[in-house]
PDB file of C-alpha atoms in Angstrom:
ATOM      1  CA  UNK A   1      17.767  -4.858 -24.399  1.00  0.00           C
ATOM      2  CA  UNK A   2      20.299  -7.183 -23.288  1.00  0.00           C
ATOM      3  CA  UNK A   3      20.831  -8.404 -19.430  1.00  0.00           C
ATOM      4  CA  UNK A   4      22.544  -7.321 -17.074  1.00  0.00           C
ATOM      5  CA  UNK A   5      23.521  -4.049 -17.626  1.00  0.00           C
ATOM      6  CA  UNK A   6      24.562  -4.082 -14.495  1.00  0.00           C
ATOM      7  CA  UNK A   7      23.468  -0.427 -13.750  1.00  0.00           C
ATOM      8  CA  UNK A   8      20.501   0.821 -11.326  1.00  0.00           C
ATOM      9  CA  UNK A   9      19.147   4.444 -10.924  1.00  0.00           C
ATOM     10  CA  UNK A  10      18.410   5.992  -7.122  1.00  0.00           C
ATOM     11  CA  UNK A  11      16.073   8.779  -7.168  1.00  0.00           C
ATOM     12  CA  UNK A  12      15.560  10.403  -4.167  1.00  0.00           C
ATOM     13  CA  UNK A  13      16.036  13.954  -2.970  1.00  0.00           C
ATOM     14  CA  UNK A  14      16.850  12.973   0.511  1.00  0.00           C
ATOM     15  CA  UNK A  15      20.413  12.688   0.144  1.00  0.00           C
ATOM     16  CA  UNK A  16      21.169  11.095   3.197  1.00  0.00           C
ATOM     17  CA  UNK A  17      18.346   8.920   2.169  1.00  0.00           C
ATOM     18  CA  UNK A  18      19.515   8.302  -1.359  1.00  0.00           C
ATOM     19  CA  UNK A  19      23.129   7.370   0.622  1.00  0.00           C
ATOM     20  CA  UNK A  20      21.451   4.709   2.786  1.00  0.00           C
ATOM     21  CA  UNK A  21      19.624   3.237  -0.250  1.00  0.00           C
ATOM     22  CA  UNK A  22      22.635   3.666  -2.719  1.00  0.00           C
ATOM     23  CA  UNK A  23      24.847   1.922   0.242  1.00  0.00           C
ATOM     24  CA  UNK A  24      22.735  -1.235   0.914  1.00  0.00           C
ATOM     25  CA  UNK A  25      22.495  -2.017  -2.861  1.00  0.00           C
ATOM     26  CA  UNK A  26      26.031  -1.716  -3.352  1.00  0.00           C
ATOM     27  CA  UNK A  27      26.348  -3.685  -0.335  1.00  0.00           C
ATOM     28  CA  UNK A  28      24.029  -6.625  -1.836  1.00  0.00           C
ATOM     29  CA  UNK A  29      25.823  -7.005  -5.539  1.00  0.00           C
ATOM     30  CA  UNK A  30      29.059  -4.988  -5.422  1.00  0.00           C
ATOM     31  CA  UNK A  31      29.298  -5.314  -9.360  1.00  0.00           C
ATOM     32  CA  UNK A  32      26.329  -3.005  -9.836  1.00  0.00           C
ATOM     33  CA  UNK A  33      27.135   0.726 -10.430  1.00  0.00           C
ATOM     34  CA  UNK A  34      24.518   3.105  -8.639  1.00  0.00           C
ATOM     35  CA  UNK A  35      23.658   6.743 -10.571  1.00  0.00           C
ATOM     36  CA  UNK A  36      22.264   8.861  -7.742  1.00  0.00           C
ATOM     37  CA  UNK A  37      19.803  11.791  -9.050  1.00  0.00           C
ATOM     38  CA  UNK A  38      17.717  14.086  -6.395  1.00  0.00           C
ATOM     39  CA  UNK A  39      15.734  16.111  -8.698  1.00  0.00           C
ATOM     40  CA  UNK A  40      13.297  15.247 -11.709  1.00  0.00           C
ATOM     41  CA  UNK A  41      14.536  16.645 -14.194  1.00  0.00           C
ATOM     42  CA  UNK A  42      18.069  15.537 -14.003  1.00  0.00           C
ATOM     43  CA  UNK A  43      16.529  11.705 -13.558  1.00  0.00           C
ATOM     44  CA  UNK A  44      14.434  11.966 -16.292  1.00  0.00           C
ATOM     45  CA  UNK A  45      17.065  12.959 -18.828  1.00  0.00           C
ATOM     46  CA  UNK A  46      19.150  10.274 -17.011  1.00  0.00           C
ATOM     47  CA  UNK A  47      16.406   7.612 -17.698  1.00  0.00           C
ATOM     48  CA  UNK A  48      15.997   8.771 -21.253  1.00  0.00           C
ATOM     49  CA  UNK A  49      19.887   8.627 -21.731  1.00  0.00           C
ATOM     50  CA  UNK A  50      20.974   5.128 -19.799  1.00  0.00           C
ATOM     51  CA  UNK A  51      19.503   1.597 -19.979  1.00  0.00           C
ATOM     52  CA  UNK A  52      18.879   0.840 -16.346  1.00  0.00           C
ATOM     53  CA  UNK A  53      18.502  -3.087 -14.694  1.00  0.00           C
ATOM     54  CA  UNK A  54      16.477  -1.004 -12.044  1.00  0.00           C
ATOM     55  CA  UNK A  55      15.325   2.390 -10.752  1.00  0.00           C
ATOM     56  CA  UNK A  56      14.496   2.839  -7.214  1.00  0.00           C
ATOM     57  CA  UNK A  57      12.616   6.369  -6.915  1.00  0.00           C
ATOM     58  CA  UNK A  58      10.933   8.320  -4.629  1.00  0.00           C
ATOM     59  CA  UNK A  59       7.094  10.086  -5.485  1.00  0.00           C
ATOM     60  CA  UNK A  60       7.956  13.298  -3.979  1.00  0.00           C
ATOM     61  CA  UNK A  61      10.768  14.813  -4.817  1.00  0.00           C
ATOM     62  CA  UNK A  62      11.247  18.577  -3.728  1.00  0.00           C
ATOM     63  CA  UNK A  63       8.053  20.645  -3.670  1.00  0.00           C
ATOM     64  CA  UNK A  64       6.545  18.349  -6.999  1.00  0.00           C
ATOM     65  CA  UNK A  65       4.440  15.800  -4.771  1.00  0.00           C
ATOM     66  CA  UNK A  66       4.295  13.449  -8.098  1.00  0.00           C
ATOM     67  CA  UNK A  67       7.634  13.892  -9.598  1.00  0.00           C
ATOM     68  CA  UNK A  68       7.850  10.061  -9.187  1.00  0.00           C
ATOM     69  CA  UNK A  69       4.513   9.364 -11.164  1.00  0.00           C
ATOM     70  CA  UNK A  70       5.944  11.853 -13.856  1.00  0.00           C
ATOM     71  CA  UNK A  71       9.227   9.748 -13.693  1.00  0.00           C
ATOM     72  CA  UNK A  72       7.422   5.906 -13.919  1.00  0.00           C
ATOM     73  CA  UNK A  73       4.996   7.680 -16.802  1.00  0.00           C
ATOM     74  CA  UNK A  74       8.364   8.628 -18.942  1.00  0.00           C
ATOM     75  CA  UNK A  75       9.759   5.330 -18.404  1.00  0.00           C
ATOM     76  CA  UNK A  76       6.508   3.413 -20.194  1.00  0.00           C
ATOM     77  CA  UNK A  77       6.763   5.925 -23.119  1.00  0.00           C
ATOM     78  CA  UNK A  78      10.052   4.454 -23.857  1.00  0.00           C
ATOM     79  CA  UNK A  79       8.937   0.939 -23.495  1.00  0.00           C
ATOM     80  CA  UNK A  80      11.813  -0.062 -21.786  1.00  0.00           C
ATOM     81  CA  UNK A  81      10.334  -2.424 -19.480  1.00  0.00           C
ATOM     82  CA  UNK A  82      12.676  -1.185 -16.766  1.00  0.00           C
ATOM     83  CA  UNK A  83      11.371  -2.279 -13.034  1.00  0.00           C
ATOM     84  CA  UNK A  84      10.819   0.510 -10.537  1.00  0.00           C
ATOM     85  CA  UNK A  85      10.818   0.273  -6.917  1.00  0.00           C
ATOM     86  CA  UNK A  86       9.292   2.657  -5.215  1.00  0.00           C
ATOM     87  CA  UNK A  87      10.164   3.912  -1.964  1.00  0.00           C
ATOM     88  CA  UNK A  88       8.114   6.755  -0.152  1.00  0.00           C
ATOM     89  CA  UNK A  89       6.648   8.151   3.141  1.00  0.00           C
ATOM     90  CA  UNK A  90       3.244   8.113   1.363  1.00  0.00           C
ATOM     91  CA  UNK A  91       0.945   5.800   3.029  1.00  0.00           C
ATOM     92  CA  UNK A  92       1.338   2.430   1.508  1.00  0.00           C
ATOM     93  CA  UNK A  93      -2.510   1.635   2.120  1.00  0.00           C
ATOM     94  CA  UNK A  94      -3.404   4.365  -0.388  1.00  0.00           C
ATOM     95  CA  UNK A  95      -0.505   4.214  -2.698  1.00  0.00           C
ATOM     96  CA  UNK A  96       0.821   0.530  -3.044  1.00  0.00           C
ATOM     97  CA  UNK A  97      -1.985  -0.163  -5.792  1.00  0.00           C
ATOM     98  CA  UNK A  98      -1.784   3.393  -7.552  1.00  0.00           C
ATOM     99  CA  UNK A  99       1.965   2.436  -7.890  1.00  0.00           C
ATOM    100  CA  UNK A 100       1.391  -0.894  -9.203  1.00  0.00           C
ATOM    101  CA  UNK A 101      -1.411   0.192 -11.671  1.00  0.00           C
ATOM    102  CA  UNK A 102       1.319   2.955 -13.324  1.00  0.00           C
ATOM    103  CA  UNK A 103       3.721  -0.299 -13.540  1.00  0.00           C
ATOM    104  CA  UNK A 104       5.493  -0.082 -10.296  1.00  0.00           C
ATOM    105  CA  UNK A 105       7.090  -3.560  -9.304  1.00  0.00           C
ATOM    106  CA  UNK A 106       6.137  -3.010  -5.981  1.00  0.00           C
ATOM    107  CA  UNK A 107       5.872  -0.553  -2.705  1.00  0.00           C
ATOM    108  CA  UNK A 108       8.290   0.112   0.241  1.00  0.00           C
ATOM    109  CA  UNK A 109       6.738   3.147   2.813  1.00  0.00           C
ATOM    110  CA  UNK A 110       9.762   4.936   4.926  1.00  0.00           C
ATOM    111  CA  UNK A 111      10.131   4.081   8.195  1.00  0.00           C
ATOM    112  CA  UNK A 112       8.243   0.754   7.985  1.00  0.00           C
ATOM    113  CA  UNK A 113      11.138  -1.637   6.400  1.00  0.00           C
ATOM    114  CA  UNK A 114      14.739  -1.904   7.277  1.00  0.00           C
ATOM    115  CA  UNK A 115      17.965  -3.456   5.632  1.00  0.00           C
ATOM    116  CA  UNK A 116      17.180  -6.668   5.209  1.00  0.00           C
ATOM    117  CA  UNK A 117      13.702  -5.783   3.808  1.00  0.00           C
ATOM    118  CA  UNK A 118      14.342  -3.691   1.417  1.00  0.00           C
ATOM    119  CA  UNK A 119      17.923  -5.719   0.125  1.00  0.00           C
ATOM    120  CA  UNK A 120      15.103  -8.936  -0.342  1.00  0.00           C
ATOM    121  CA  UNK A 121      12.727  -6.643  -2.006  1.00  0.00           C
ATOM    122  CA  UNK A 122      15.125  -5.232  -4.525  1.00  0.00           C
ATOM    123  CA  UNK A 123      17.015  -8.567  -4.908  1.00  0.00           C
ATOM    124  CA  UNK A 124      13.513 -10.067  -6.045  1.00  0.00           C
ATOM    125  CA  UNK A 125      12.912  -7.831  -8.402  1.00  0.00           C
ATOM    126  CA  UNK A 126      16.205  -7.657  -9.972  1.00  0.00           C
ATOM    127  CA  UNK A 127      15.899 -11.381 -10.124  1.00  0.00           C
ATOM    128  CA  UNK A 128      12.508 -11.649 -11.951  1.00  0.00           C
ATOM    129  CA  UNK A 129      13.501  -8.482 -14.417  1.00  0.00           C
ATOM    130  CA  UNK A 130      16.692 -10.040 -15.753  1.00  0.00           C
ATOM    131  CA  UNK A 131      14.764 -13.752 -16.064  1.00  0.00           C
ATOM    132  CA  UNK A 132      12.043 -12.299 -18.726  1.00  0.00           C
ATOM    133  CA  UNK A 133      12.546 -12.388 -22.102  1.00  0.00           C
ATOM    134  CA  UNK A 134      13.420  -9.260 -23.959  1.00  0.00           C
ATOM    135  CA  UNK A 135      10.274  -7.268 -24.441  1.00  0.00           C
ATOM    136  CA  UNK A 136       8.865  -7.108 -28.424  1.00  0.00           C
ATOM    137  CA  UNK A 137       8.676  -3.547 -29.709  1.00  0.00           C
ATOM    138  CA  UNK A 138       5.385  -1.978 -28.829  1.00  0.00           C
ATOM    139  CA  UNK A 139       3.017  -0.979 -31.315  1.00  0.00           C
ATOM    140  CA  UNK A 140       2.332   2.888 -31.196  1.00  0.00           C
ATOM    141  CA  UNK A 141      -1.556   2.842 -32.121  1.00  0.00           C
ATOM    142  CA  UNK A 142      -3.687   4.046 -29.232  1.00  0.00           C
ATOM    143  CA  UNK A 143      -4.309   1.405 -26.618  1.00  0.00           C
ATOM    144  CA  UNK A 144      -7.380  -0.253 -26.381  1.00  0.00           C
ATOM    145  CA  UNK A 145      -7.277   0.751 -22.311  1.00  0.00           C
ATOM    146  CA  UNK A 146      -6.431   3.549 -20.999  1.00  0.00           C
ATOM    147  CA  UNK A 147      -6.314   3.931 -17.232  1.00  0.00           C
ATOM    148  CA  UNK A 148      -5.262   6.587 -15.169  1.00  0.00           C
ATOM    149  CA  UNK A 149      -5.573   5.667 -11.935  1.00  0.00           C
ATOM    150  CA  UNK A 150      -3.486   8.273 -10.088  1.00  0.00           C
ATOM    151  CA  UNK A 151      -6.093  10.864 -10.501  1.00  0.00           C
ATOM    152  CA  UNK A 152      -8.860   8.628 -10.491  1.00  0.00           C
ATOM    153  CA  UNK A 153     -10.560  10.045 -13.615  1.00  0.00           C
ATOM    154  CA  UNK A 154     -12.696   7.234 -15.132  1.00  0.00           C
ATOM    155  CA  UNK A 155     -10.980   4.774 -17.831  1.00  0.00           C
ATOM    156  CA  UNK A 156     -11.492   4.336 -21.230  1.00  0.00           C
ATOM    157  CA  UNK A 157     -12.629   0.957 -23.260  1.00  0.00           C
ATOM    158  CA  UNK A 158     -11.863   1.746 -26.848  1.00  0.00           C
ATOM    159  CA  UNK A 159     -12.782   5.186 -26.550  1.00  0.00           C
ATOM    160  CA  UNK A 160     -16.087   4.754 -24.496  1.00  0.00           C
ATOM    161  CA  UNK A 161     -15.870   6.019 -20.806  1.00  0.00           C
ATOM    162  CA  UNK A 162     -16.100   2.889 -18.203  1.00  0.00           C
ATOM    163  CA  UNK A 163     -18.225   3.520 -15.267  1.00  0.00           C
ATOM    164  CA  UNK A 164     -16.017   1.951 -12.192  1.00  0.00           C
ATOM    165  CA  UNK A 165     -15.781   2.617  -8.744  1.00  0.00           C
ATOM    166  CA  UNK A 166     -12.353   2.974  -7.597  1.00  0.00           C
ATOM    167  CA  UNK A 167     -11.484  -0.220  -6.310  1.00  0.00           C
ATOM    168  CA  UNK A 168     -13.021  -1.890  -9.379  1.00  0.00           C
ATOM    169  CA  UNK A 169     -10.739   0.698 -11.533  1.00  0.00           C
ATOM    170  CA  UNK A 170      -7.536  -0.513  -9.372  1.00  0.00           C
ATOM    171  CA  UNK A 171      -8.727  -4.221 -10.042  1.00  0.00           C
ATOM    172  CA  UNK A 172      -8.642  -3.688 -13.758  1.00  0.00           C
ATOM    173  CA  UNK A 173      -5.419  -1.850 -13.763  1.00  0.00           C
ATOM    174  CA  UNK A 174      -3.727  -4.568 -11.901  1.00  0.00           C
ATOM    175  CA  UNK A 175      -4.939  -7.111 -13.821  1.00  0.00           C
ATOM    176  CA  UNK A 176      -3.717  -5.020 -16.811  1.00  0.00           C
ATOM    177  CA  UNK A 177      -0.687  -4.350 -16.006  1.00  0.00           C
ATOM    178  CA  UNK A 178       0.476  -8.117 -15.235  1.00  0.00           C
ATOM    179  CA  UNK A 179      -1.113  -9.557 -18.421  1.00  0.00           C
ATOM    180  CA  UNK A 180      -1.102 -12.352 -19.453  1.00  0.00           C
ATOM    181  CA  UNK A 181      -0.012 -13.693 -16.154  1.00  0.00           C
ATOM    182  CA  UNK A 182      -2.297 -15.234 -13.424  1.00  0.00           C
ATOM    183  CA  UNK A 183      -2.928 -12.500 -10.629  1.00  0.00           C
ATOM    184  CA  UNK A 184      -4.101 -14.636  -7.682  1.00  0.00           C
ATOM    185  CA  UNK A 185      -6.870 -13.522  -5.219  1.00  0.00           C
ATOM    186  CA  UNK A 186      -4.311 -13.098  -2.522  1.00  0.00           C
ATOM    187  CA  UNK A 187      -2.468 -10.142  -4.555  1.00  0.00           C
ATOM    188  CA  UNK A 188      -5.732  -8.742  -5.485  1.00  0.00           C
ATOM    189  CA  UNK A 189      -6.839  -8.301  -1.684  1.00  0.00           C
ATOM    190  CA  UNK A 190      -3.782  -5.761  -2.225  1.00  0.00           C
ATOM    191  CA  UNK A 191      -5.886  -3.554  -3.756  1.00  0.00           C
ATOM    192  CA  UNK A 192      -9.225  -3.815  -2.160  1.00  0.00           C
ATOM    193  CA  UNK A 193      -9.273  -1.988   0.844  1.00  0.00           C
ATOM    194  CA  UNK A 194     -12.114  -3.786   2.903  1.00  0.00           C
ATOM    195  CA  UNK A 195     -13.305  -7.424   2.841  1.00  0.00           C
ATOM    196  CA  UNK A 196     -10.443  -9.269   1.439  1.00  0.00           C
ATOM    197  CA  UNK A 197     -12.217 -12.480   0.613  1.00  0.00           C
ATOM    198  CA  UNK A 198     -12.090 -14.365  -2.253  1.00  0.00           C
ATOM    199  CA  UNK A 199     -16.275 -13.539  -2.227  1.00  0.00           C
ATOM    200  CA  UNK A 200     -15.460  -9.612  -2.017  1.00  0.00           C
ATOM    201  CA  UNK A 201     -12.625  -9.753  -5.020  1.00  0.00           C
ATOM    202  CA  UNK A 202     -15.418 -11.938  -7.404  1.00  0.00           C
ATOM    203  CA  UNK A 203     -17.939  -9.526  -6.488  1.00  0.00           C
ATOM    204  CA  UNK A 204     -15.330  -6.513  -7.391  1.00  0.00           C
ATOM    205  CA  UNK A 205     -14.800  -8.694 -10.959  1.00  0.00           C
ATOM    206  CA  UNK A 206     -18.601  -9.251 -11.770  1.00  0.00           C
ATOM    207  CA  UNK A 207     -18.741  -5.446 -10.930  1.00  0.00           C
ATOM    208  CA  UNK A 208     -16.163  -4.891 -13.629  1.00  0.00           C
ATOM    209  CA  UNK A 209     -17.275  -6.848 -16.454  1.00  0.00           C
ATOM    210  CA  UNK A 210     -20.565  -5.650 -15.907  1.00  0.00           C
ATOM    211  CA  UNK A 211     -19.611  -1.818 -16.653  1.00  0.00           C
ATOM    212  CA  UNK A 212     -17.092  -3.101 -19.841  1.00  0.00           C
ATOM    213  CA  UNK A 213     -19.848  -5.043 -20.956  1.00  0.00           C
ATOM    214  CA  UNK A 214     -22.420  -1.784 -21.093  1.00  0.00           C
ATOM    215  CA  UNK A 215     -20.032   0.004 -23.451  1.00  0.00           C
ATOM    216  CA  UNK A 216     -19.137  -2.920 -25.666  1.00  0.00           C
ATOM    217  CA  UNK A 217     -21.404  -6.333 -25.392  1.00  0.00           C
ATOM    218  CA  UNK A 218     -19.122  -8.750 -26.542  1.00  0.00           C
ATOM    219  CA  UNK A 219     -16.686  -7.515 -23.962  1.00  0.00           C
ATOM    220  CA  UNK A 220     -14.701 -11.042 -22.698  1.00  0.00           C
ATOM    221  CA  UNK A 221     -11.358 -10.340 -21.915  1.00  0.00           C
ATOM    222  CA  UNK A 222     -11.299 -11.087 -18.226  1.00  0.00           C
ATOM    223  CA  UNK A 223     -10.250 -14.771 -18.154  1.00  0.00           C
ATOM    224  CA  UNK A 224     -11.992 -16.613 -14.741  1.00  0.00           C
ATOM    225  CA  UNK A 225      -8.751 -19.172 -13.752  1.00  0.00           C
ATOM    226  CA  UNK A 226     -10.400 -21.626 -11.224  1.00  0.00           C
ATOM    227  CA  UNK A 227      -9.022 -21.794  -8.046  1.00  0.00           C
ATOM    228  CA  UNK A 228      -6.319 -19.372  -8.885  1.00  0.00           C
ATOM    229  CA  UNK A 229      -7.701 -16.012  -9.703  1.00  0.00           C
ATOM    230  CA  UNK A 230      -8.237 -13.769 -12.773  1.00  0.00           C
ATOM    231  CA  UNK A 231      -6.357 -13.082 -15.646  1.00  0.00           C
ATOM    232  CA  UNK A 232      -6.387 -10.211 -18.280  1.00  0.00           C
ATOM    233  CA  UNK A 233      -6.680 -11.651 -21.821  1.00  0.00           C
ATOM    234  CA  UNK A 234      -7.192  -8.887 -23.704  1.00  0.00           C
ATOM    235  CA  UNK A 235      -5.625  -6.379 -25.852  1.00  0.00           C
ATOM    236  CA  UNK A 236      -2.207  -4.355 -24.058  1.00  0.00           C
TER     237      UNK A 236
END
């Protein structure tokens, strides 16, 4: 798809919310137009419909508690490539890494930023989004990983089950999910919970390869960049 299309989507079912989000967008680029939608099923036929820059969306909206997941999950079936924001009350510590493994851009709890935070955030992303190259059409054939790290269940390596502790799981997703770019050692300490050394996050790795390995020997697609951090080099 071609940039800018100079349109983002706010989904939140908080109006007041939604207003206060909606306002300091339009408040940052004036030439964007806003679509507000407070309930899933009205954003997800909007997503399906409109070719967004950017969707900033809430996880909970009404009584579903992962309307947002539901929302982020649609948007990779179209293989859009459109960057989400995500802005909740659910604890950041628990969810920032869930949201990035689904594809999330990146993790804003309530409460805990303000205008200027949250302007930067979305500016940054809006930035990065419109400098990539239009994505190639996807291929359709089952992917050789398939993660689902929202509900924890364990993932699969071409069809064999991977035996991973969680943050090992959350690890691989990340690494995944930014492929075939460098993910340094300081954005990985976003998803281990405790010990965020450089020592912990290898260990966490070697933990990794050592369960891929088990289901398929030749297993080598978890590139080592010195000094740096780790990079996923295989299939997407």
């Amino acid at each position: 798809m071609a940039h800018p299309k100079n349109r983002v989507a706010v989904i939140e079912d908080d109006r007041p919310t939604s207003e206060q989000l909606a306002g300091w967008i339009r408040a940052a680029r004036p030439e964007l137009q806003v679509d507000q939608w407070f309930d899933r099923d009205s954003a997800e036929a909007a997503l399906a419909r409109e070719a967004y820059d950017m969707v900033v969306l809430d996880i909970e909206l009404g009584r579903e508690r992962h309307a947002g997941v539901a929302l982020i999950n649609a948007l990779n079936k179209l293989n859009a490539g459109t960057p989400v924001l995500v802005v909740s009350a659910m604890p950041a510590a628990i969810y920032r890494g869930i949201m990035k493994a689904l594809d999330a851009w990146d993790y804003l709890q309530k409460t805990s930023f303000d205008e200027a935070e949250f302007t930067d955030t979305f500016l940054d992303i809006l930035r990065a989004a419109r400098a990539r190259p239009d994505a190639a059409p996807v291929d359709s054939a089952p992917e050789a990983l398939q993660l689902d790290p929202l509900w924890q269940r364990s993932p699969l390596w071409r069809g064999q089950r991977i035996n991973l502790p969680l943050t090992a799981q959350r690890i691989l997703a990340t690494l995944h999910q930014r492929a075939p770019q460098v993910v340094s050692y300081e954005e990985l300490y976003d998803v281990v919970k405790s010990g965020r050394t450089r020592d912990n996050v290898r260990k966490h790795v070697s933990t990794l390869r050592e369960a891929l390995r088990e289901v398929d020997p030749g297993f080598d697609a978890i590139e080592n960049v010195p000094m740096r951090g780790f990079r996923w080099s295989g299939p997407r």
